[in-house]
Coordinates of C-alpha atoms and ligand atoms in Angstrom, one line a residue:
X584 CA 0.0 0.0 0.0
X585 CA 2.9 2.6 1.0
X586 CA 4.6 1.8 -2.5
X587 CA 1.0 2.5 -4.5
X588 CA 0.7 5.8 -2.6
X589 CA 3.7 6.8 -3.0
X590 CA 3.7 6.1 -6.4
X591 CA 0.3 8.0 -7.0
X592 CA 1.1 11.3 -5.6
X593 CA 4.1 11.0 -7.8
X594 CA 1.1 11.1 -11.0
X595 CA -0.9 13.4 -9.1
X596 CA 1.8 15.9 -8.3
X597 CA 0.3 18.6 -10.7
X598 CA -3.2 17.7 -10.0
X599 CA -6.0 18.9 -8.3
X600 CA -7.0 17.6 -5.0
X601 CA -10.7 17.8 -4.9
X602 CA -12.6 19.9 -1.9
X603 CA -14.1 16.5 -0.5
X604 CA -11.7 15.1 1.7
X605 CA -12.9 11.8 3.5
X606 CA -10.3 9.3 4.4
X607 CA -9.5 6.4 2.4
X608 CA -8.3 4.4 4.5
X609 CA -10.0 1.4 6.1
X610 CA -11.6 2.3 9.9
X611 CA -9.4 0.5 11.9
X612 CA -12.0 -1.9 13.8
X613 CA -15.6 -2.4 12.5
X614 CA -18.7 -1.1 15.5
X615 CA -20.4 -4.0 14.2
X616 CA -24.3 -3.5 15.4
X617 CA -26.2 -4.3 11.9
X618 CA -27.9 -7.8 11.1
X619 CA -26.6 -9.4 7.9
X620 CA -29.5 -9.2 5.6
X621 CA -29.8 -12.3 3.3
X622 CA -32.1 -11.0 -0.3
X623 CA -34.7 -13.2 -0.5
X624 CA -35.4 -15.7 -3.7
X625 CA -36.9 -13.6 -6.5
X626 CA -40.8 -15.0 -7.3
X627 CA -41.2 -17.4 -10.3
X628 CA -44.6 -18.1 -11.9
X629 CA -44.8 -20.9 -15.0
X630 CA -46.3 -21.1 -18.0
X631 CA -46.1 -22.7 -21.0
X632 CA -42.9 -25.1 -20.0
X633 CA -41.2 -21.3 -19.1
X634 CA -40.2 -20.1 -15.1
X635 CA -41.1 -16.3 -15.6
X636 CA -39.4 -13.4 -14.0
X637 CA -40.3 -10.0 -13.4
X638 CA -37.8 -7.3 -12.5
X639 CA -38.0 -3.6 -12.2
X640 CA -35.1 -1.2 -12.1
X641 CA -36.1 1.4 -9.7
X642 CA -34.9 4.5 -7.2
X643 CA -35.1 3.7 -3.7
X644 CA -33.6 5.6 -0.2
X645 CA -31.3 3.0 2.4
X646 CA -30.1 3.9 5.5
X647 CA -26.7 2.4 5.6
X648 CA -25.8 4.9 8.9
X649 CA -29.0 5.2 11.2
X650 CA -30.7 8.9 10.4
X651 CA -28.7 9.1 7.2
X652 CA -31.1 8.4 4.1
X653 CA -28.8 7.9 1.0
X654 CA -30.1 7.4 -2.7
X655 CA -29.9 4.3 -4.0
X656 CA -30.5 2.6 -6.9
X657 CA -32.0 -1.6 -6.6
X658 CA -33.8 -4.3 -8.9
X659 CA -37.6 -4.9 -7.2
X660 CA -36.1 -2.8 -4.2
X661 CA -34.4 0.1 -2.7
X662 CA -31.0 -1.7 -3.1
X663 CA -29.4 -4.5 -4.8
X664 CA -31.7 -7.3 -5.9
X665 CA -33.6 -10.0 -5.2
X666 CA -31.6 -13.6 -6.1
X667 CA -32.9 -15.7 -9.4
X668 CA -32.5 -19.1 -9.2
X669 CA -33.1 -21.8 -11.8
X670 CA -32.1 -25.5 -12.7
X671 CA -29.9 -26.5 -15.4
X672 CA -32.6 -27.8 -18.5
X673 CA -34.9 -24.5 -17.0
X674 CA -36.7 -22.3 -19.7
X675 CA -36.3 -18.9 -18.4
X676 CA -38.2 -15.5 -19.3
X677 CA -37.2 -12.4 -17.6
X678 CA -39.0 -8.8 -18.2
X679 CA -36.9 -6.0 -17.1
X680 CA -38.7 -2.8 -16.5
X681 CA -36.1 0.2 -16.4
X682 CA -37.8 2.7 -14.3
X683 CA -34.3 4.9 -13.6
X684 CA -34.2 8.2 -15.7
X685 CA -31.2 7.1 -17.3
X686 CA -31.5 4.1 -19.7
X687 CA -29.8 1.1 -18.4
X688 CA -29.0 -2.9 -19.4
X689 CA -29.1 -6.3 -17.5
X690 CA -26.2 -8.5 -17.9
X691 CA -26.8 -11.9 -16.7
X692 CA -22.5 -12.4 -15.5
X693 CA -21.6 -15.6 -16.1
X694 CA -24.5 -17.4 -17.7
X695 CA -24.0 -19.1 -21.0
X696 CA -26.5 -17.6 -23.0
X697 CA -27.1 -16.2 -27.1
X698 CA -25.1 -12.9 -27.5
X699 CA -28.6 -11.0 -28.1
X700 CA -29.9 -11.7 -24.4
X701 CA -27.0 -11.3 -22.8
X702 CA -27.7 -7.9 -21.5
X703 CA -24.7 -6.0 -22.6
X704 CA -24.7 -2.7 -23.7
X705 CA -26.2 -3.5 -26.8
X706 CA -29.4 -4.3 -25.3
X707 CA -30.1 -0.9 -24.2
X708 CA -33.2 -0.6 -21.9
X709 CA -34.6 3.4 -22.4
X710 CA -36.4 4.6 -20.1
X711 CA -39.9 3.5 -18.8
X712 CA -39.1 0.8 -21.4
X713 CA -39.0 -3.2 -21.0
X714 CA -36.8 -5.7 -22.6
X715 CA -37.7 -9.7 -22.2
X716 CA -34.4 -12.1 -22.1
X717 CA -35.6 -15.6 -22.3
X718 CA -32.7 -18.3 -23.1
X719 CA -32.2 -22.0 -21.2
X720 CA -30.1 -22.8 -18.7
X721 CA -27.2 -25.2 -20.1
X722 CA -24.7 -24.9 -17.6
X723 CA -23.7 -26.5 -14.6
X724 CA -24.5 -25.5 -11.2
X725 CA -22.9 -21.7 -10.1
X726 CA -23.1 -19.0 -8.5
X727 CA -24.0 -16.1 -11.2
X728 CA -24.5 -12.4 -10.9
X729 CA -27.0 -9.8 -12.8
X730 CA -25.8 -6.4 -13.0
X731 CA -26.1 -3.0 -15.7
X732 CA -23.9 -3.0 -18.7
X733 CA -24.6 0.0 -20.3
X734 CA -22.0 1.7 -22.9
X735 CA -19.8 4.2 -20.0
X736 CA -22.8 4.2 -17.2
X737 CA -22.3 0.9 -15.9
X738 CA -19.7 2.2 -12.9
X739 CA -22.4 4.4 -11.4
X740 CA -25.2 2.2 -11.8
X741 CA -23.2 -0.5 -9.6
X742 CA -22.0 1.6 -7.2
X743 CA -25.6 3.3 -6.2
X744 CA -26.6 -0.3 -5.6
X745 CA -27.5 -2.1 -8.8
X746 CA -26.8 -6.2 -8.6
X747 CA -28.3 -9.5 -7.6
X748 CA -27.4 -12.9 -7.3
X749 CA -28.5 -15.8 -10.1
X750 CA -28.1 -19.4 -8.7
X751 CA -28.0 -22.4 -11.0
X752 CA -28.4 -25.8 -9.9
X753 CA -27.9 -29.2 -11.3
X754 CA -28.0 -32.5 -10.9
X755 CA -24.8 -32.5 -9.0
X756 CA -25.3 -29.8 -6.6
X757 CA -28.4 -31.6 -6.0
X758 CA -26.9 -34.9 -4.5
X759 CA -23.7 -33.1 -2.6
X760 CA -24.0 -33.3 0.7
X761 CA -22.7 -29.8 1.5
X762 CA -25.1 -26.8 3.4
X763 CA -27.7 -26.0 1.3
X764 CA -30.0 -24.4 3.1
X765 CA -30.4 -20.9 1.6
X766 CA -29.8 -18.0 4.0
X767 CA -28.9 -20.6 6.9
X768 CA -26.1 -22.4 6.1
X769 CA -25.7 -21.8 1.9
X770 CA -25.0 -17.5 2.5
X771 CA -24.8 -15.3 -0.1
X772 CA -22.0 -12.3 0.5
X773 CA -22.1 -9.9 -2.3
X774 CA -19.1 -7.4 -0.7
X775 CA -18.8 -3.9 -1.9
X776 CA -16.7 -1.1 -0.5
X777 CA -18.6 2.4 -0.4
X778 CA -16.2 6.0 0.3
X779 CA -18.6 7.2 3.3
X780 CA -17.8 10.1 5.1
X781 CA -18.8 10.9 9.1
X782 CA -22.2 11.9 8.8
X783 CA -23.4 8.3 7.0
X784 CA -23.2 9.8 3.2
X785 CA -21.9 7.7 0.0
X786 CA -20.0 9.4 -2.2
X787 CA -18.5 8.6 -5.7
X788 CA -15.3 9.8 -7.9
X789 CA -14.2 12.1 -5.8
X790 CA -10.6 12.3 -6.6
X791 CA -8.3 11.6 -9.1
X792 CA -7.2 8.6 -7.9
X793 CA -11.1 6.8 -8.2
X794 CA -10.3 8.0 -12.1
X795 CA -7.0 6.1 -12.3
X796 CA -7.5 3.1 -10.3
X797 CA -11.5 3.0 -10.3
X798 CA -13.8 3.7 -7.2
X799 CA -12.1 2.6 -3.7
X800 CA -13.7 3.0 -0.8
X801 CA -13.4 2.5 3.3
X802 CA -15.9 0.8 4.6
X803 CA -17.5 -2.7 3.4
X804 CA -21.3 -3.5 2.5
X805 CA -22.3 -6.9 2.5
X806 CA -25.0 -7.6 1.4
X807 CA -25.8 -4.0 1.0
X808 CA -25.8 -4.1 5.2
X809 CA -22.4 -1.9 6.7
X810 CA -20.1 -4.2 8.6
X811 CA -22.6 -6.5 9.5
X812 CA -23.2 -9.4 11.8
X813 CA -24.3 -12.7 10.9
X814 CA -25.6 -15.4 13.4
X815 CA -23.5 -18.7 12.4
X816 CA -25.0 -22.4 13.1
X817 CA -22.6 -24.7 15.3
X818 CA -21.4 -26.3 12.0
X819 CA -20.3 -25.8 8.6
X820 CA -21.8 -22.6 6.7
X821 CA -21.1 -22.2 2.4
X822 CA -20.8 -18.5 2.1
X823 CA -21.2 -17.7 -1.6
X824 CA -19.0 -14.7 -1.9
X825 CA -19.1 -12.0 -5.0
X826 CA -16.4 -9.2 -5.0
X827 CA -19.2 -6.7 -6.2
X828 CA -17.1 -3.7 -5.9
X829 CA -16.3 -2.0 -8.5
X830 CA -12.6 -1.9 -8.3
X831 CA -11.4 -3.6 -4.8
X832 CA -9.6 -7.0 -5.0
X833 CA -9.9 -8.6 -1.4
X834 CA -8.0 -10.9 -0.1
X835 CA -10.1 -12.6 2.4
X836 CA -9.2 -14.1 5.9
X837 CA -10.6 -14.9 9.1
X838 CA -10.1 -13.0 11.8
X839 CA -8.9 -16.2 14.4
X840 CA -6.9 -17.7 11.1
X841 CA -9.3 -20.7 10.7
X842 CA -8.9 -22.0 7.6
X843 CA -11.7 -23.0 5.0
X844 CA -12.4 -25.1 2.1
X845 CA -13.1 -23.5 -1.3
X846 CA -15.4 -25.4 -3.3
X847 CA -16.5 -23.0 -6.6
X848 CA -15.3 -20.5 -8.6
X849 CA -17.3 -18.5 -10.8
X850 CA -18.6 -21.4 -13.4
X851 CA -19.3 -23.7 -10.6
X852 CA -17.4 -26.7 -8.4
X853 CA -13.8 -27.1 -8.4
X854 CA -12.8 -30.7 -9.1
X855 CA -12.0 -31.0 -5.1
X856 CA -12.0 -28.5 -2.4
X857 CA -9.1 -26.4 -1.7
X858 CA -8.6 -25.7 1.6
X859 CA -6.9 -21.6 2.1
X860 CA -6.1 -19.1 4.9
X861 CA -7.1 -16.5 2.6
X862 CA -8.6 -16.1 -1.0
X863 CA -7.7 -13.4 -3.4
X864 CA -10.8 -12.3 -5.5
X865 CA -10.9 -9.3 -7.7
X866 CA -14.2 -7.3 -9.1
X867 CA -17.1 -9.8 -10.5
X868 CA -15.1 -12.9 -9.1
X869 CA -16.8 -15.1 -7.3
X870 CA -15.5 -18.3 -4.5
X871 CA -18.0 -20.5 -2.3
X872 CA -16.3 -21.1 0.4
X873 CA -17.2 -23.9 3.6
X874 CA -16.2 -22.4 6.9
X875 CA -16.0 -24.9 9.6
X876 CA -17.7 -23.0 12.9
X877 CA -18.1 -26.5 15.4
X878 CA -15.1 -26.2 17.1
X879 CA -16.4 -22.6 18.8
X880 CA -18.5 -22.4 22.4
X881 CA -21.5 -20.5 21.1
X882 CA -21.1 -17.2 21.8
X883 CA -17.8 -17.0 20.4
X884 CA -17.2 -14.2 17.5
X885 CA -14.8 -14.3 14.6
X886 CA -14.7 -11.4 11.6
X887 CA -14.4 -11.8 7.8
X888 CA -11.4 -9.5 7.1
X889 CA -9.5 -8.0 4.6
X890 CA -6.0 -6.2 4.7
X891 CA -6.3 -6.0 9.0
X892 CA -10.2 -4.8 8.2
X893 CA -12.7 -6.9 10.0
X894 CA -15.9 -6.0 8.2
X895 CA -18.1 -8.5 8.7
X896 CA -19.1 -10.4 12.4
X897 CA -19.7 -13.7 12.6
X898 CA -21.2 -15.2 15.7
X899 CA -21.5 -18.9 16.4
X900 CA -24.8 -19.5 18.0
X901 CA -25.9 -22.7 20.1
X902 CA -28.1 -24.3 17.0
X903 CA -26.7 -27.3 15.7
X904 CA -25.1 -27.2 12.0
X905 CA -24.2 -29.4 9.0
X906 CA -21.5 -30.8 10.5
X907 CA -20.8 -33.8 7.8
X908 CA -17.6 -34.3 5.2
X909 CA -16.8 -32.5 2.6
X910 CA -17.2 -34.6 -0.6
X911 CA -13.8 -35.5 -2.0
X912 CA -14.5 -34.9 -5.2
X913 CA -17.1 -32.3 -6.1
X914 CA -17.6 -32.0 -9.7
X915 CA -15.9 -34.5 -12.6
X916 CA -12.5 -33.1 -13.7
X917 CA -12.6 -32.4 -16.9
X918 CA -9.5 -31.9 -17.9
X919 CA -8.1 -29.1 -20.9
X920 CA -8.2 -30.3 -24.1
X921 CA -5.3 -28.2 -25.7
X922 CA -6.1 -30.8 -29.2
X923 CA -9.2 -28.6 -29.8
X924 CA -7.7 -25.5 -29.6
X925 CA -8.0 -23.9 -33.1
X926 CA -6.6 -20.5 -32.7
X927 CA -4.8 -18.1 -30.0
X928 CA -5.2 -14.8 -29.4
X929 CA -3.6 -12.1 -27.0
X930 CA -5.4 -9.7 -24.8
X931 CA -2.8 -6.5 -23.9
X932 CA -4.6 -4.8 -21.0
X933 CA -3.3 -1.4 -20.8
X934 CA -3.1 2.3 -19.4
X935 CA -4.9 3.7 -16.7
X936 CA -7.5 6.7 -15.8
X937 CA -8.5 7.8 -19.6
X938 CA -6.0 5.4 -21.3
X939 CA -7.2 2.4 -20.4
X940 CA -7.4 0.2 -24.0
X941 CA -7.4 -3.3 -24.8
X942 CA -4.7 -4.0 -27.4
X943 CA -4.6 -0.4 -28.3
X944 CA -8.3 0.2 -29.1
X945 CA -10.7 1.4 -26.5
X946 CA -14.5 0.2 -27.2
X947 CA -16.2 1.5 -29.9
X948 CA -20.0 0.1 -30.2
X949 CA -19.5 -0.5 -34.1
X950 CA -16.4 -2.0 -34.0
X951 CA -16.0 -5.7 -33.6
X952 CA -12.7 -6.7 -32.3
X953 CA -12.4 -10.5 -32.7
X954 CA -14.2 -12.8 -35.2
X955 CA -14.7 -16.5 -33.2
X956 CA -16.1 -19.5 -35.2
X957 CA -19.4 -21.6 -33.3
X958 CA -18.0 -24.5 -31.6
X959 CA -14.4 -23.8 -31.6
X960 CA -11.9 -23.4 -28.6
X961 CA -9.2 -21.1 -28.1
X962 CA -5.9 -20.1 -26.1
X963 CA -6.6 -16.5 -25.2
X964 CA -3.0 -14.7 -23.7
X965 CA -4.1 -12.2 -21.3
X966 CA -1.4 -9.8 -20.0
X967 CA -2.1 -6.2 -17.7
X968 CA 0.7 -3.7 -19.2
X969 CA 1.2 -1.3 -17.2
X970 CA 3.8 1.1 -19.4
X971 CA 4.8 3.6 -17.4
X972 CA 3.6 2.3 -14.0
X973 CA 4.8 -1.0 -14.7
X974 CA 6.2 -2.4 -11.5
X975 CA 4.5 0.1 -9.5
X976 CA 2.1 -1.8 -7.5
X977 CA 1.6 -5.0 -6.0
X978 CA -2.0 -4.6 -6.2
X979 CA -4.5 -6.3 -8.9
X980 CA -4.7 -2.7 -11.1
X981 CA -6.6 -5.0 -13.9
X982 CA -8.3 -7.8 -14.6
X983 CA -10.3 -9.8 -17.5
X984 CA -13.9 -10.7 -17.8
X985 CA -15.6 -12.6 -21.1
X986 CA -18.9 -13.1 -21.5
X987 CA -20.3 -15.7 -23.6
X988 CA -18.2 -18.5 -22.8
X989 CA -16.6 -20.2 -19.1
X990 CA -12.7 -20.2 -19.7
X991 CA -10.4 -22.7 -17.4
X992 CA -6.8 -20.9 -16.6
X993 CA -4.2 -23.3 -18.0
X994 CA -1.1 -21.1 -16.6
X995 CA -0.4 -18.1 -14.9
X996 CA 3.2 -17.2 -16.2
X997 CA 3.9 -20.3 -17.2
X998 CA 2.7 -22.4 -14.2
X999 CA 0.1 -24.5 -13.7
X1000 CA -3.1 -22.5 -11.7
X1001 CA -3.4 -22.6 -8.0
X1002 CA -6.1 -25.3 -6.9
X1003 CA -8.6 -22.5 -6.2
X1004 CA -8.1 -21.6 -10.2
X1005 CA -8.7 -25.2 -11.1
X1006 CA -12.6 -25.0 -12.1
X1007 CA -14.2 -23.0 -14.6
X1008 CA -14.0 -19.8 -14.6
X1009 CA -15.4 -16.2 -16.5
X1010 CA -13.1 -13.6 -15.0
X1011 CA -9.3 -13.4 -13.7
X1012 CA -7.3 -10.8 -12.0
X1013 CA -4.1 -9.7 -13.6
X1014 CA -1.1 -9.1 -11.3
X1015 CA 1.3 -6.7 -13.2
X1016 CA 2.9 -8.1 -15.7
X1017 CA 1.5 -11.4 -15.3
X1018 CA 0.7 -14.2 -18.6
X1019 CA -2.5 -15.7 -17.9
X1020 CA -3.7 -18.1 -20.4
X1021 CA -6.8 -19.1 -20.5
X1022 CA -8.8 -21.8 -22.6
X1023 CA -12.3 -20.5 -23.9
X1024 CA -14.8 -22.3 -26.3
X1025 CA -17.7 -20.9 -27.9
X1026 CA -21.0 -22.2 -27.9
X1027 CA -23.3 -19.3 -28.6
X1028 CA -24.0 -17.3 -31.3
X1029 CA -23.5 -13.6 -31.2
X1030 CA -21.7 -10.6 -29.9
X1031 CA -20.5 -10.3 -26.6
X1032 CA -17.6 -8.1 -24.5
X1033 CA -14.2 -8.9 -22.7
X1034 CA -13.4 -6.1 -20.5
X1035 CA -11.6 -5.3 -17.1
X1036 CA -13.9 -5.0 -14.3
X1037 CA -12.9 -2.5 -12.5
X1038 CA -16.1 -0.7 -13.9
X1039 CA -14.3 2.7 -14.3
X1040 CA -12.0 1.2 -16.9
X1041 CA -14.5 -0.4 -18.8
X1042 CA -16.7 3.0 -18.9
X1043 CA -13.6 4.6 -20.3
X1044 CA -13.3 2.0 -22.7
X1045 CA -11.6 -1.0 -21.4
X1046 CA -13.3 -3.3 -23.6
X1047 CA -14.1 -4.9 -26.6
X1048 CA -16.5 -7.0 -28.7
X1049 CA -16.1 -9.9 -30.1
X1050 CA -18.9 -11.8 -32.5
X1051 CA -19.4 -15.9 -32.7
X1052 CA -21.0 -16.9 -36.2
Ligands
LIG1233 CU1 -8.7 -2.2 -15.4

């Protein structure tokens, strides 16, 4: 951290400091007094063979700081959204009112779907109009994410509170005998860092740093709840994190060191659990973790933490939890196929602020990028160049989201992934300097983005299109 500021107010030297000044720095210990809130499922009614959804993309008020109303933006709600869930095989329909004054899309992040309902910013959603996705699940069993994606108002959108949760189950997450009771022991913790200053106010872009780097915060929502508490059974709980921030990478720990078991990345099971101290995951990742609470008396209280930051409470409570083995194997390993691999691309991720650029081209809506042939798979090189602040940081200053297909990481500089990178994956974070190649296929027609996801670089044009035929 001392080397990144350093090296910032080298860049910023000659700029302006803006008249806001609210520190950046994480609060030292969380006053932890808020219940975690869990969102509830999102209604489904059938018809015709079809699960139908309804959402509506509203303005809403939350109180994040008691007597401090802030406006927010949420699916169905004054914040965030309710969670979709749906089986592998499942028909799906889902209207999507946009009742903002701003015209908005709905990307469904990380589900496989045709390029023309993915929700990127080519479906544009004006306003007090509706668009209908409808597409079938044909994936397996993850933990998914819906979010905007409109062309350069995406970063905003996310950051006043738009984004829910999108389960998929299958077969196999069916028999495992892991938690799986849904806001019990199966816990959803979208995480999101907000810049709030004393009197319980959000505030966004405020200096020139949140335009270089993206929009950093100092305290932690989960949940859309500040530095909650959550009451944990006696046993083991599966908390299915989402880095939802818009340009923080976490690297998540307990408080008391306990270890944990991760179980998913973002397209679903690892082959086996990997059991970590602490998890790195960068903006739209996403890890389902089992934390093992039945060695603590009730009572006892242990935080979720990041960089000496506890921000979220856990308190182990006298009910008795799932306290069986972990599966040794959780999904069929599928190993790469490199003999399918047609074609390989690189992915130069570069610049900062107003530079950012993708191989030297920042989006352009009628520009397509990369031509990709229907059932082919690829080696994709992905690589953040810094140029001039090469070196600079040890922090994840990029990373690389596609949509449209689940890509495994076959190395990261030459070696083989860590176990947690072992599963299927949709986005990566990008140490400096860093070859990360990945293995994509493509199964759906259309056009879809890559992009970094810290959201300020992709509204300045950190991203690209690419079209399956
Ligand atoms: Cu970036």
């Amino acid at each position: 951290m001392i080397n990144r500021r350093n090296f910032i107010k080298g860049i910023m030297a000659a700029a302006a400091l803006p008249s806001l000044t609210v520190s950046k720095s994480y609060a030292s210990a969380a006053k932890v007094e808020n219940m975690l809130a869990v969102p509830p499922l999102l209604e489904k009614t059938r018809s015709g063979g079809v699960s139908r959804f309804s959402i509506s993309v509203q303005e809403g008020v939350s109180e994040f700081v008691k007597g401090s109303p802030v406006n927010t933006l949420g699916y169905n709600g004054n914040l965030l959204g309710k969670t979709i869930r749906a089986k592998k095989g499942e028909k799906v329909s889902i209207s999507v009112k946009n009742n903002l004054k701003e015209h908005t899309t709905t990307h469904w992040h990380g589900l496989l779907v045709p390029g023309n309902m993915d929700g990127g910013p080519h479906q544009v959603i004006k306003p007090g109009e509706t668009w209908n996705a409808s597409f079938t699940i044909e994936q397996p069993a993850a933990t998914a994410w819906y979010h905007p994606h409109g062309d350069g108002n995406t970063a905003s959108q996310v950051y006043k509170g738009l984004g829910g949760l999108f389960l998929l189950d299958d077969e196999n997450s069916a028999k495992l005998d892991i938690p799986d009771e849904y806001g019990v022991n199966d816990v959803p913790l979208v995480i999101q860092d907000r810049l709030f200053s004393e009197d319980g106010q959000i505030h966004y872009l405020t200096s020139r740093q949140d335009y270089i780097f993206g929009m950093k915060g100092n305290k932690v929502l989960v949940n859309g709840v500040l530095e909650p508490t959550f009451e944990a059974p006696k046993g083991k709980v599966r908390f299915r994190i989402l880095n939802g921030s818009n340009a923080r990478t976490y690297n998540l720990y307990f408080s008391n060191k306990q270890s944990f078991d991760i179980i998913a990345s973002d397209g679903g099971f690892l082959p086996k659990p990997a059991k970590m101290n602490s998890i790195r995951i960068s903006p739209g990742e996403r890890y389902e973790i089992i934390a093992d609470f039945s060695a603590h008396k009730p009572g006892s209280e242990i935080y979720l933490a990041d960089s000496g930051y506890n921000f979220m409470k856990v308190i182990v409570s006298s009910k008795k939890g799932f306290t069986g083995a972990l599966p040794e194997k959780l999904a069929e390993y599928d190993p790469a196929d490199m003999s399918k691999v047609v074609a390989s691309r690189r992915f130069y991720m570069n610049g900062m602020g107003n530079m950012v650029n993708i191989n030297g081209r920042r989006m352009d809506m009628r520009r397509i990028n990369e031509y990709m042939t229907l059932g082919t798979t690829e080696i994709w090189n992905v690589v953040s160049r810094m140029g001039m602040m090469r070196g600079g940081s040890s922090d994840i200053l990029h990373n690389f989201h596609a949509h449209g297909t689940l890509f495994k990481v076959i190395s990261r500089n030459g070696k083989p992934p860590a176990p947690e990178e072992r599963g299927w994956k949709d986005t990566v974070a990008l140490p400096d300097n860093e070859v990360v190649q990945l293995m994509a296929s493509f199964n759906h027609k259309g056009i879809f983005m890559y992009h970094c996801h810290i959201l300020e670089h992709e509204d300045r044009g950190m991203m690209g299109q690419y079209i399956v035929k």
